[in-house]
XYZ file of C-alpha atoms in Angstrom:
661
model
C 225.867 -76.922 399.625
C 224.709 -80.593 399.144
C 221.842 -80.876 401.956
C 220.457 -77.682 400.723
C 220.215 -78.937 397.298
C 218.726 -81.836 398.893
C 216.178 -80.354 400.790
C 217.924 -80.676 404.347
C 218.249 -77.416 405.699
C 218.726 -78.164 409.205
C 221.926 -80.833 408.065
C 222.723 -78.188 406.428
C 222.709 -75.341 408.466
C 225.073 -78.200 411.268
C 227.635 -78.486 408.553
C 227.887 -74.337 407.933
C 228.140 -74.238 411.430
C 231.404 -76.496 411.385
C 232.709 -74.613 408.026
C 232.124 -71.159 410.425
C 233.810 -73.036 413.416
C 236.963 -73.139 410.861
C 236.589 -70.350 408.605
C 234.403 -67.440 410.533
C 234.192 -65.377 407.074
C 234.069 -68.863 404.604
C 230.803 -66.879 402.031
C 229.478 -70.175 401.202
C 229.086 -71.010 404.752
C 227.467 -67.087 405.408
C 224.999 -67.865 402.739
C 224.188 -71.511 403.373
C 222.603 -69.652 406.418
C 221.417 -67.179 405.331
C 219.129 -69.099 402.723
C 218.273 -71.988 405.340
C 216.434 -68.906 407.579
C 214.431 -67.308 404.836
C 213.187 -70.680 403.450
C 211.971 -71.457 407.024
C 210.292 -68.265 406.617
C 212.137 -66.119 408.512
C 212.343 -63.432 405.193
C 212.857 -60.161 408.216
C 215.543 -62.147 409.540
C 217.349 -63.438 406.465
C 217.919 -60.065 405.043
C 219.056 -58.682 408.464
C 221.399 -61.281 408.394
C 222.805 -60.381 405.141
C 223.001 -56.821 405.762
C 225.162 -57.520 408.319
C 227.439 -59.770 406.497
C 227.415 -56.873 403.743
C 228.194 -54.257 406.154
C 231.770 -56.383 407.101
C 232.656 -56.731 403.453
C 230.815 -53.760 401.010
C 231.140 -55.105 397.545
C 231.122 -58.574 398.163
C 229.496 -60.430 394.604
C 228.187 -62.930 396.370
C 226.235 -61.535 399.420
C 225.131 -58.347 397.282
C 223.130 -61.386 394.227
C 221.918 -63.686 397.170
C 220.303 -59.895 398.511
C 218.736 -59.195 395.284
C 217.697 -62.949 394.548
C 215.728 -62.903 398.024
C 213.982 -59.403 397.884
C 213.196 -60.237 393.853
C 211.522 -64.382 395.206
C 209.184 -61.991 397.683
C 208.062 -59.382 394.859
C 209.760 -56.541 397.578
C 210.060 -53.915 394.721
C 211.374 -50.960 397.173
C 214.138 -53.206 398.433
C 214.436 -54.460 395.394
C 214.971 -51.501 393.625
C 217.494 -50.288 396.195
C 219.162 -53.138 396.293
C 219.534 -52.649 392.046
C 220.362 -49.045 392.731
C 223.418 -50.079 395.103
C 224.633 -52.840 392.561
C 224.638 -50.307 389.547
C 227.173 -47.746 391.611
C 229.047 -50.473 393.087
C 229.410 -52.205 389.207
C 228.996 -49.517 386.633
C 230.715 -51.549 384.272
C 228.503 -54.629 384.267
C 225.275 -53.469 382.444
C 222.832 -56.070 383.066
C 222.171 -54.387 386.570
C 221.355 -51.169 385.202
C 218.958 -53.003 382.374
C 217.294 -55.356 385.341
C 216.608 -51.755 387.509
C 215.202 -50.286 383.980
C 213.152 -53.108 383.552
C 211.978 -53.134 387.427
C 210.926 -49.153 387.237
C 209.027 -49.844 384.273
C 207.341 -52.419 386.192
C 206.839 -50.275 388.858
C 205.004 -47.310 386.209
C 208.458 -45.080 387.094
C 208.891 -44.702 383.434
C 211.409 -41.222 383.845
C 213.796 -42.708 386.211
C 214.170 -46.219 383.722
C 214.644 -43.661 380.726
C 216.985 -42.220 382.789
C 218.402 -45.928 383.523
C 219.014 -46.424 379.588
C 220.223 -42.884 379.151
C 223.227 -43.428 381.721
C 223.999 -46.641 380.162
C 224.456 -45.377 376.840
C 226.230 -42.057 378.114
C 228.449 -44.350 379.330
C 229.649 -46.433 375.955
C 228.186 -43.641 373.487
C 229.302 -45.865 370.349
C 227.450 -49.040 371.473
C 224.874 -48.768 368.867
C 222.634 -51.234 371.066
C 222.212 -48.909 373.669
C 221.124 -46.008 371.709
C 218.425 -48.253 370.260
C 217.285 -49.464 373.718
C 216.483 -46.099 374.163
C 214.446 -45.359 370.623
C 212.400 -48.973 371.286
C 211.763 -47.452 375.011
C 210.537 -43.856 373.724
C 208.459 -45.818 371.178
C 207.059 -47.864 373.771
C 206.156 -45.119 376.050
C 205.211 -42.484 373.617
C 204.337 -44.147 370.096
C 206.203 -44.324 366.854
C 206.170 -40.970 366.701
C 207.912 -39.957 369.733
C 210.531 -43.242 368.979
C 211.219 -41.636 365.569
C 211.660 -37.975 366.980
C 214.497 -39.772 369.853
C 216.021 -41.486 366.757
C 216.295 -38.229 365.181
C 218.097 -36.563 368.470
C 220.402 -39.735 368.537
C 221.511 -39.084 364.784
C 221.759 -35.012 365.261
C 224.280 -35.522 368.142
C 226.209 -39.395 367.121
C 229.660 -39.904 366.970
C 231.266 -40.547 363.556
C 231.527 -44.495 364.529
C 228.096 -44.832 364.395
C 226.139 -42.471 362.484
C 225.537 -43.811 359.262
C 223.775 -47.627 361.294
C 222.023 -45.028 362.954
C 220.788 -43.519 359.746
C 220.254 -47.159 358.698
C 218.512 -47.518 361.691
C 215.665 -44.503 360.557
C 215.067 -45.493 357.220
C 213.914 -49.454 358.687
C 211.928 -47.518 361.392
C 210.225 -45.385 358.415
C 209.826 -48.833 355.953
C 208.313 -50.386 359.544
C 205.625 -46.781 360.490
C 204.680 -46.535 356.839
C 207.312 -43.924 355.848
C 208.069 -45.802 352.419
C 209.347 -42.197 350.667
C 211.139 -41.120 353.650
C 212.593 -44.223 354.180
C 214.010 -45.080 350.758
C 215.091 -41.403 350.489
C 217.222 -41.875 353.251
C 218.622 -44.754 352.044
C 219.550 -43.446 348.536
C 221.601 -40.536 350.473
C 223.622 -43.849 352.503
C 224.079 -45.850 349.325
C 225.010 -43.198 346.653
C 227.341 -41.929 349.805
C 230.978 -43.354 348.488
C 231.441 -44.649 352.309
C 232.898 -47.800 352.321
C 231.237 -49.029 355.959
C 229.148 -52.136 356.356
C 226.047 -49.293 356.535
C 226.795 -48.658 352.663
C 226.010 -52.029 352.011
C 223.007 -52.541 354.093
C 221.333 -49.700 352.577
C 221.858 -50.712 348.910
C 220.641 -54.590 349.973
C 218.080 -52.462 351.750
C 217.177 -50.584 348.945
C 217.062 -53.132 346.754
C 214.394 -54.875 348.977
C 212.346 -52.359 349.016
C 212.411 -51.398 344.481
C 212.666 -54.911 343.999
C 209.409 -55.241 342.403
C 209.177 -52.010 341.097
C 212.662 -51.356 339.538
C 213.857 -55.151 339.416
C 216.763 -53.946 337.018
C 218.106 -51.421 339.809
C 217.681 -54.012 342.272
C 219.974 -56.499 340.256
C 222.435 -53.531 340.280
C 222.632 -52.749 343.250
C 222.777 -56.332 344.507
C 225.467 -57.041 343.013
C 227.624 -53.418 344.193
C 227.010 -55.390 347.176
C 228.099 -58.366 346.570
C 231.484 -57.415 344.087
C 232.949 -56.165 348.214
C 231.250 -58.926 349.598
C 230.354 -61.891 348.310
C 228.643 -63.636 350.968
C 226.331 -60.683 351.930
C 223.197 -62.255 353.058
C 220.995 -59.681 351.726
C 222.100 -59.093 348.154
C 222.627 -62.671 347.862
C 218.658 -62.735 348.572
C 217.892 -60.020 346.081
C 219.333 -62.037 344.029
C 217.794 -64.937 344.728
C 214.515 -63.402 344.560
C 215.031 -61.961 341.009
C 216.592 -65.410 340.143
C 212.764 -66.926 340.785
C 211.472 -64.586 339.533
C 213.093 -65.052 336.090
C 212.731 -68.958 335.860
C 216.118 -69.430 337.412
C 215.390 -71.560 340.375
C 218.849 -73.372 339.924
C 220.660 -70.396 340.261
C 218.444 -69.666 343.436
C 219.073 -72.086 345.532
C 222.793 -71.790 344.988
C 223.193 -68.038 346.309
C 220.513 -69.062 348.868
C 223.002 -72.095 350.457
C 225.895 -70.018 349.781
C 223.774 -67.373 352.111
C 223.001 -69.712 354.657
C 225.759 -70.859 355.357
C 227.066 -67.414 356.210
C 223.528 -67.760 358.577
C 222.203 -70.964 359.263
C 219.248 -70.267 361.499
C 217.694 -67.361 358.957
C 214.361 -68.094 358.981
C 213.268 -66.384 355.341
C 216.393 -67.610 354.058
C 214.769 -71.289 354.862
C 211.135 -69.746 352.585
C 212.883 -68.501 349.831
C 214.631 -71.641 349.898
C 211.740 -73.948 349.559
C 210.338 -71.248 347.009
C 212.617 -71.390 344.733
C 212.705 -75.793 345.456
C 208.571 -75.987 344.724
C 209.831 -73.727 341.583
C 212.443 -76.297 340.651
C 210.128 -79.270 341.166
C 211.494 -80.914 343.751
C 208.624 -80.758 346.357
C 210.323 -83.158 348.860
C 213.188 -80.230 349.419
C 210.975 -77.554 350.018
C 209.033 -79.367 352.102
C 211.956 -80.252 353.735
C 213.325 -76.343 353.912
C 209.784 -75.519 355.217
C 209.945 -78.232 358.259
C 213.414 -76.767 358.602
C 211.703 -73.109 358.882
C 209.073 -73.986 361.454
C 211.668 -75.730 363.452
C 214.297 -72.405 363.993
C 211.034 -70.443 364.522
C 210.167 -71.798 367.352
C 206.847 -73.189 365.755
C 205.520 -69.651 365.164
C 202.088 -69.574 363.421
C 203.532 -67.136 360.710
C 206.181 -69.814 359.559
C 204.571 -73.120 360.254
C 201.287 -71.825 358.683
C 202.725 -71.538 355.641
C 203.586 -75.412 356.099
C 201.001 -76.495 356.966
C 199.218 -75.054 353.800
C 201.792 -76.631 351.698
C 201.315 -79.961 353.673
C 196.929 -79.119 352.608
C 198.522 -78.473 348.881
C 200.486 -81.890 348.803
C 196.478 -84.097 350.600
C 198.566 -83.857 353.840
C 195.622 -82.458 356.097
C 196.972 -84.884 358.752
C 200.199 -83.447 358.981
C 198.959 -80.001 358.334
C 197.228 -81.064 361.935
C 199.932 -82.209 362.911
C 202.515 -78.878 362.754
C 199.465 -76.655 363.700
C 199.111 -79.248 366.588
C 203.031 -78.187 367.726
C 202.630 -74.741 367.689
C 199.635 -74.448 370.055
C 201.537 -76.561 372.382
C 204.785 -74.115 372.180
C 202.007 -71.100 371.949
C 198.731 -72.618 374.005
C 197.464 -68.670 374.199
C 197.522 -68.432 370.946
C 193.567 -67.873 369.832
C 194.374 -68.044 366.340
C 196.828 -71.235 366.031
C 193.649 -72.559 368.078
C 191.276 -71.802 365.485
C 193.124 -73.017 363.120
C 194.328 -76.630 364.553
C 190.058 -76.656 365.247
C 189.193 -75.981 361.348
C 191.571 -78.889 360.250
C 190.521 -81.245 362.694
C 186.445 -80.065 361.806
C 187.367 -80.969 358.273
C 189.423 -84.255 358.754
C 186.133 -85.008 360.619
C 187.311 -85.762 364.034
C 185.036 -83.552 366.013
C 186.227 -84.933 369.680
C 189.829 -82.938 368.570
C 187.750 -80.110 367.331
C 186.048 -79.517 370.759
C 189.067 -79.837 373.082
C 190.421 -76.823 370.827
C 187.137 -75.232 371.143
C 187.485 -76.091 374.564
C 191.355 -74.451 375.006
C 190.191 -71.725 372.911
C 187.809 -70.702 375.095
C 190.011 -69.888 378.226
C 191.069 -67.258 376.254
C 189.272 -63.733 376.918
C 187.373 -62.825 373.799
C 186.851 -65.939 372.091
C 184.280 -67.765 373.829
C 182.107 -67.085 370.914
C 184.215 -68.673 368.574
C 184.621 -71.466 370.907
C 180.743 -71.997 371.369
C 180.586 -71.717 367.415
C 183.262 -74.228 366.784
C 181.203 -76.577 368.966
C 178.166 -76.042 367.549
C 180.079 -76.979 364.252
C 181.325 -80.613 365.539
C 177.535 -80.857 366.865
C 176.041 -80.656 363.490
C 179.383 -83.043 361.733
C 178.284 -85.773 364.203
C 174.896 -85.422 363.278
C 173.111 -83.717 366.657
C 170.885 -81.685 364.870
C 168.931 -79.995 367.303
C 172.214 -79.262 369.872
C 173.543 -77.235 367.116
C 170.468 -75.820 366.321
C 169.757 -73.900 369.988
C 173.393 -73.224 369.867
C 173.725 -71.660 366.431
C 170.462 -69.353 367.303
C 172.036 -68.329 370.936
C 174.845 -67.147 368.773
C 172.798 -65.568 365.933
C 172.598 -62.886 369.390
C 176.695 -62.268 368.943
C 178.204 -60.386 366.568
C 181.553 -62.063 365.711
C 179.629 -65.237 364.881
C 176.307 -63.765 363.695
C 177.148 -64.225 359.966
C 178.428 -67.799 360.273
C 175.506 -68.978 362.991
C 172.933 -67.483 359.990
C 174.625 -69.162 357.187
C 174.985 -72.496 359.918
C 170.704 -72.527 360.949
C 170.152 -71.880 357.556
C 171.968 -74.743 356.344
C 170.678 -76.938 359.398
C 166.949 -75.366 359.014
C 166.901 -76.965 355.380
C 168.342 -80.235 355.839
C 165.427 -81.160 358.504
C 162.749 -79.454 356.189
C 162.219 -76.403 358.159
C 162.451 -74.210 354.377
C 160.439 -71.095 355.817
C 161.669 -71.554 359.070
C 165.267 -70.511 356.952
C 163.786 -68.053 354.296
C 161.898 -65.973 357.771
C 165.378 -65.519 359.704
C 167.538 -64.128 356.098
C 164.053 -62.094 355.280
C 164.508 -60.903 359.759
C 168.019 -60.044 359.070
C 167.302 -58.434 355.918
C 165.023 -56.234 357.132
C 167.058 -54.943 359.671
C 170.848 -54.559 356.983
C 169.633 -54.424 353.972
C 173.136 -55.149 352.893
C 174.506 -57.235 354.312
C 176.316 -59.777 351.842
C 175.914 -63.103 353.221
C 172.571 -62.880 354.185
C 171.598 -61.723 350.415
C 173.806 -64.328 348.779
C 171.926 -67.113 351.169
C 168.070 -65.592 350.087
C 169.315 -66.128 346.584
C 170.601 -69.740 347.561
C 167.618 -70.751 348.877
C 165.597 -69.078 345.758
C 167.565 -71.628 343.927
C 166.993 -74.500 346.374
C 163.483 -73.343 345.648
C 163.596 -73.839 342.057
C 163.764 -69.789 341.776
C 165.271 -69.122 339.225
C 164.623 -65.607 337.867
C 164.098 -64.374 341.682
C 167.866 -65.556 342.936
C 168.883 -63.429 339.371
C 166.936 -60.249 340.153
C 167.524 -60.017 343.491
C 171.681 -60.270 342.779
C 171.216 -57.870 340.070
C 169.612 -55.764 342.786
C 171.762 -55.732 344.935
C 175.060 -55.054 342.935
C 172.880 -52.278 341.959
C 172.095 -50.476 344.939
C 175.420 -52.087 346.835
C 177.911 -51.469 343.916
C 181.394 -51.689 346.388
C 179.773 -55.399 347.515
C 182.210 -57.483 345.535
C 180.646 -61.188 346.603
C 177.328 -60.209 344.764
C 178.902 -59.971 341.324
C 180.867 -63.491 342.271
C 177.835 -64.801 343.037
C 176.056 -63.364 340.402
C 178.044 -65.106 338.176
C 178.466 -68.055 339.664
C 174.733 -68.090 339.308
C 175.032 -67.617 335.401
C 177.533 -70.923 335.426
C 175.313 -72.842 336.884
C 172.278 -71.727 335.164
C 174.704 -71.989 331.514
C 174.831 -68.594 330.989
C 178.149 -67.782 330.400
C 177.826 -64.096 329.376
C 176.124 -63.038 332.447
C 178.733 -64.501 334.052
C 181.304 -62.577 331.570
C 179.719 -59.316 331.840
C 178.834 -59.635 335.838
C 182.671 -60.250 335.973
C 184.035 -57.304 333.898
C 181.945 -55.109 335.814
C 183.176 -56.401 339.364
C 187.124 -56.520 337.846
C 186.093 -52.618 336.975
C 186.311 -52.479 340.744
C 187.896 -54.366 341.876
C 191.406 -55.099 339.411
C 193.194 -56.801 342.057
C 190.503 -59.311 343.622
C 191.807 -63.065 342.281
C 188.529 -64.547 342.838
C 186.736 -62.441 339.851
C 189.474 -62.937 337.779
C 189.802 -66.475 337.877
C 186.210 -67.245 337.877
C 186.607 -65.065 335.060
C 189.335 -66.957 333.608
C 187.208 -70.146 334.120
C 184.045 -68.455 332.116
C 186.813 -67.850 328.982
C 187.414 -71.375 328.352
C 183.810 -72.248 329.258
C 183.295 -70.209 326.655
C 186.239 -71.423 324.550
C 187.847 -68.175 323.728
C 190.590 -69.492 325.057
C 193.135 -65.806 323.846
C 191.013 -64.384 326.446
C 191.532 -66.494 329.428
C 195.631 -66.774 328.438
C 195.379 -63.064 328.817
C 193.284 -63.676 332.264
C 195.810 -66.608 334.235
C 198.416 -63.748 333.164
C 197.381 -61.062 334.536
C 196.726 -63.267 338.373
C 199.805 -65.209 337.643
C 201.457 -62.297 338.042
C 199.146 -61.145 341.068
C 200.129 -63.774 343.344
C 202.913 -66.434 341.270
C 203.259 -68.363 344.873
C 199.442 -70.465 343.165
C 200.208 -73.394 341.386
C 196.483 -73.178 340.270
C 197.356 -70.411 338.346
C 200.533 -71.662 337.169
C 199.289 -74.763 335.613
C 196.377 -73.519 334.022
C 198.174 -70.787 332.564
C 200.734 -73.330 331.250
C 198.476 -75.825 330.659
C 196.414 -73.042 328.346
C 199.665 -72.320 325.991
C 200.173 -75.581 325.651
C 197.223 -76.486 324.242
C 196.638 -73.289 322.381
C 199.765 -71.508 320.983
C 201.717 -73.816 319.799
C 202.880 -72.303 316.582
C 204.898 -69.560 319.558
C 208.424 -71.058 320.449
C 208.695 -68.279 322.681
C 205.528 -69.408 324.038
C 205.866 -72.568 324.555
C 209.628 -72.246 325.946
C 207.407 -70.132 328.609
C 204.892 -72.310 329.639
C 208.160 -75.128 329.814
C 209.630 -72.720 332.457
C 206.314 -71.915 334.091
C 205.131 -75.967 334.515
C 208.728 -76.961 336.046
C 207.218 -76.563 339.636
C 204.757 -78.833 338.661
C 206.662 -82.486 337.531
C 206.348 -83.034 341.825
C 202.597 -82.796 342.677
C 201.261 -86.385 342.322
C 198.022 -84.257 341.209
C 196.106 -85.836 338.397
C 195.819 -82.295 336.314
C 199.051 -80.853 336.633
C 200.988 -84.382 335.857
C 198.661 -84.028 332.534
C 200.132 -80.322 331.908
C 203.677 -80.891 332.949
C 203.524 -84.265 330.827
C 202.434 -82.670 327.591
C 204.658 -79.701 327.902
C 207.527 -82.374 328.488
C 206.517 -83.783 325.076
C 206.348 -80.474 323.458
C 210.247 -79.590 324.836
C 210.876 -83.553 322.855
C 211.290 -85.458 326.030
C 209.129 -88.269 325.646
C 210.129 -90.273 328.529
C 209.494 -87.192 330.896
C 206.681 -86.929 329.196
C 205.584 -90.562 329.512
C 206.207 -90.575 333.027
C 203.768 -88.357 333.916
C 200.950 -88.740 331.513
C 200.975 -92.179 332.438
C 199.743 -91.339 336.242
C 197.457 -88.776 334.876
C 195.440 -90.942 332.731
C 195.248 -93.464 335.603
C 193.603 -90.270 337.800
C 191.362 -88.578 335.080
C 190.320 -91.238 333.107
C 186.840 -89.531 331.887
C 189.046 -86.135 331.136
C 189.100 -85.916 326.848
C 192.500 -84.088 326.994
C 194.496 -85.836 329.490
C 193.699 -89.282 327.117
C 194.269 -87.197 323.582
C 197.682 -86.319 324.871
C 199.257 -89.446 326.461
C 197.730 -90.819 323.137
C 199.432 -88.257 320.782
C 202.454 -89.519 322.683
C 202.010 -92.798 322.017
C 201.638 -91.871 318.875
C 204.837 -90.587 317.960
C 206.443 -92.951 319.220
C 204.866 -95.578 317.330
C 202.739 -97.368 320.268
C 200.077 -97.204 317.776
C 197.324 -100.212 319.618
C 197.714 -98.162 323.142
C 197.775 -94.287 321.468
C 194.580 -95.594 319.177
C 192.689 -97.080 322.875
C 193.176 -93.311 324.439
C 192.760 -91.296 321.810
C 189.790 -93.151 320.307
C 188.896 -92.748 324.149
C 188.709 -89.593 324.373
C 186.588 -89.438 321.310
C 184.061 -91.566 323.187
C 183.903 -89.116 325.998
C 183.527 -86.152 323.990
C 183.269 -86.053 320.152
C 183.350 -81.998 320.257
C 186.394 -81.173 322.462
C 188.501 -78.678 320.766
C 191.136 -81.341 319.927
C 188.808 -83.990 318.410
C 189.651 -83.370 315.179
C 193.074 -83.292 315.392
C 192.515 -86.619 317.747
C 191.155 -88.540 314.082
C 193.486 -86.913 312.169
C 196.434 -88.507 314.430
C 193.919 -91.470 314.134
C 193.784 -91.886 310.518
C 197.511 -91.318 309.558
C 198.535 -94.383 312.205
C 198.476 -98.055 310.504
C 195.473 -100.466 310.332
C 195.710 -102.349 313.736
């Protein structure tokens, strides 16, 4: 054996021969000689020798496995099927041989025989849920989700009592994945109300709570508590209660529940992600990042999990760290085109042109991504100042459907950068002649009008586009931004309201409207918009900051609103952004914690020295602490920056109330 492992086949054969002289039936020696013959290239001779050994000692597992290994290694499908069928007969209690046979039959296109084997497995162990679900998965793969559902329904009808409830629970999950939400809820309701004390009933209660948590949080909470009363470490119910606690501004309670859940299920990626959210809402950014890193590792750096970690790092300003995370994704999953695209985008943003081209090269090795790879190379050439080369590439990419839009924008920029504005105009006009409703080309033409100082033409083009193509969201945003850029906030307001009537869940339109109201100093209207945005996307730090900031500035006479602002702002205390530090620091002052207030307001004022609100806030706190010289310097600076900002009168009042220097 050692000689074979070392590659000394002849020496191994000599030793095997000596062993057989002592014991002619020695299995290790016989197997060694078979392996030697096979590795010498005599496949038929090795198989014949094995068949003789098997005939002499039928059912000997060492020889049976060796033959299976040999016929599989040379892809002898017929022989492999015969050998697996023999092993299924010889060892009926070993399910792995039947499962291997199923895989082989599927690969060889004999689905009927594969299904027969699966059904035989399940028939031999009728209360084995996994085997039944293997049949359902097989029917789904072969015939689609309806075929899979029909199979599951048939299995439920014939199921023994021991697995009936589990199969019904599986049906509910199957329906959820298939988009049959009402059917899933009906099944879960029946199971949850059955009165049985089985594990499946608690799973149904937790599953139902998860489905209805958004529309009926109170009932979801009640269902979770019912489960936890019977099983205090039930992972699903703890996760439901944690999600509700996060939504109710109780992240510390969520963290406690999630720690219990993770003790029971330490590799649960979704629990890790939920705990990261809870830590972020609790203002502990370091722990949030650690949990996201753990989730990425536990998920083997799949893109859906690692993308969230990378986005978190980008939010913290660590773009290089985000690049490292996505690099690991592409190292472990080198054929993931979406990950390679993301890596290329990160490197383009970092100005790593060679790295972007390297990612593009890998992307072009994946069928269907050649044009996207070419596009990345063209952007990298632009970044290196090789405008002529990048222009030639983008002109070629204009002829391909997938890359036409981005190539068009890049070409317009290139033409403008080298002073060939007429070529840019001609390019856009050609596109619009063939596709008058092309939103990208329309907005690009409006931008060209603005570049040329043709404000009226840009405005008229976008208004006409909204009239002719009212279902195109980007036209409303483009006209609104034009209005804001041209000091026409009322035009922006009217345009955005018109767009939101058609697209009420469009966050970009609503966010721009909130900013418009701030510019108009209609703070109540701005607060209303930010409240809707925060409900639409409570994970957004920007929405949380802006809502808390406006509540702190303009609802100071409403203790309930200030209390809510303080709850929202707790998540801001771990960020280094001066805007977020200012909001958190000011709310800490309003809550009576001057020490915490200054801890955030000092770096905020250093980071935003020309922001009158930031200087007003820190000046106000210093005045409350009777640090009059410091208060005076900040308050006077705020008035010097903008003597008419909304807190100017309050700043003057504080200054006048302080003792003379």
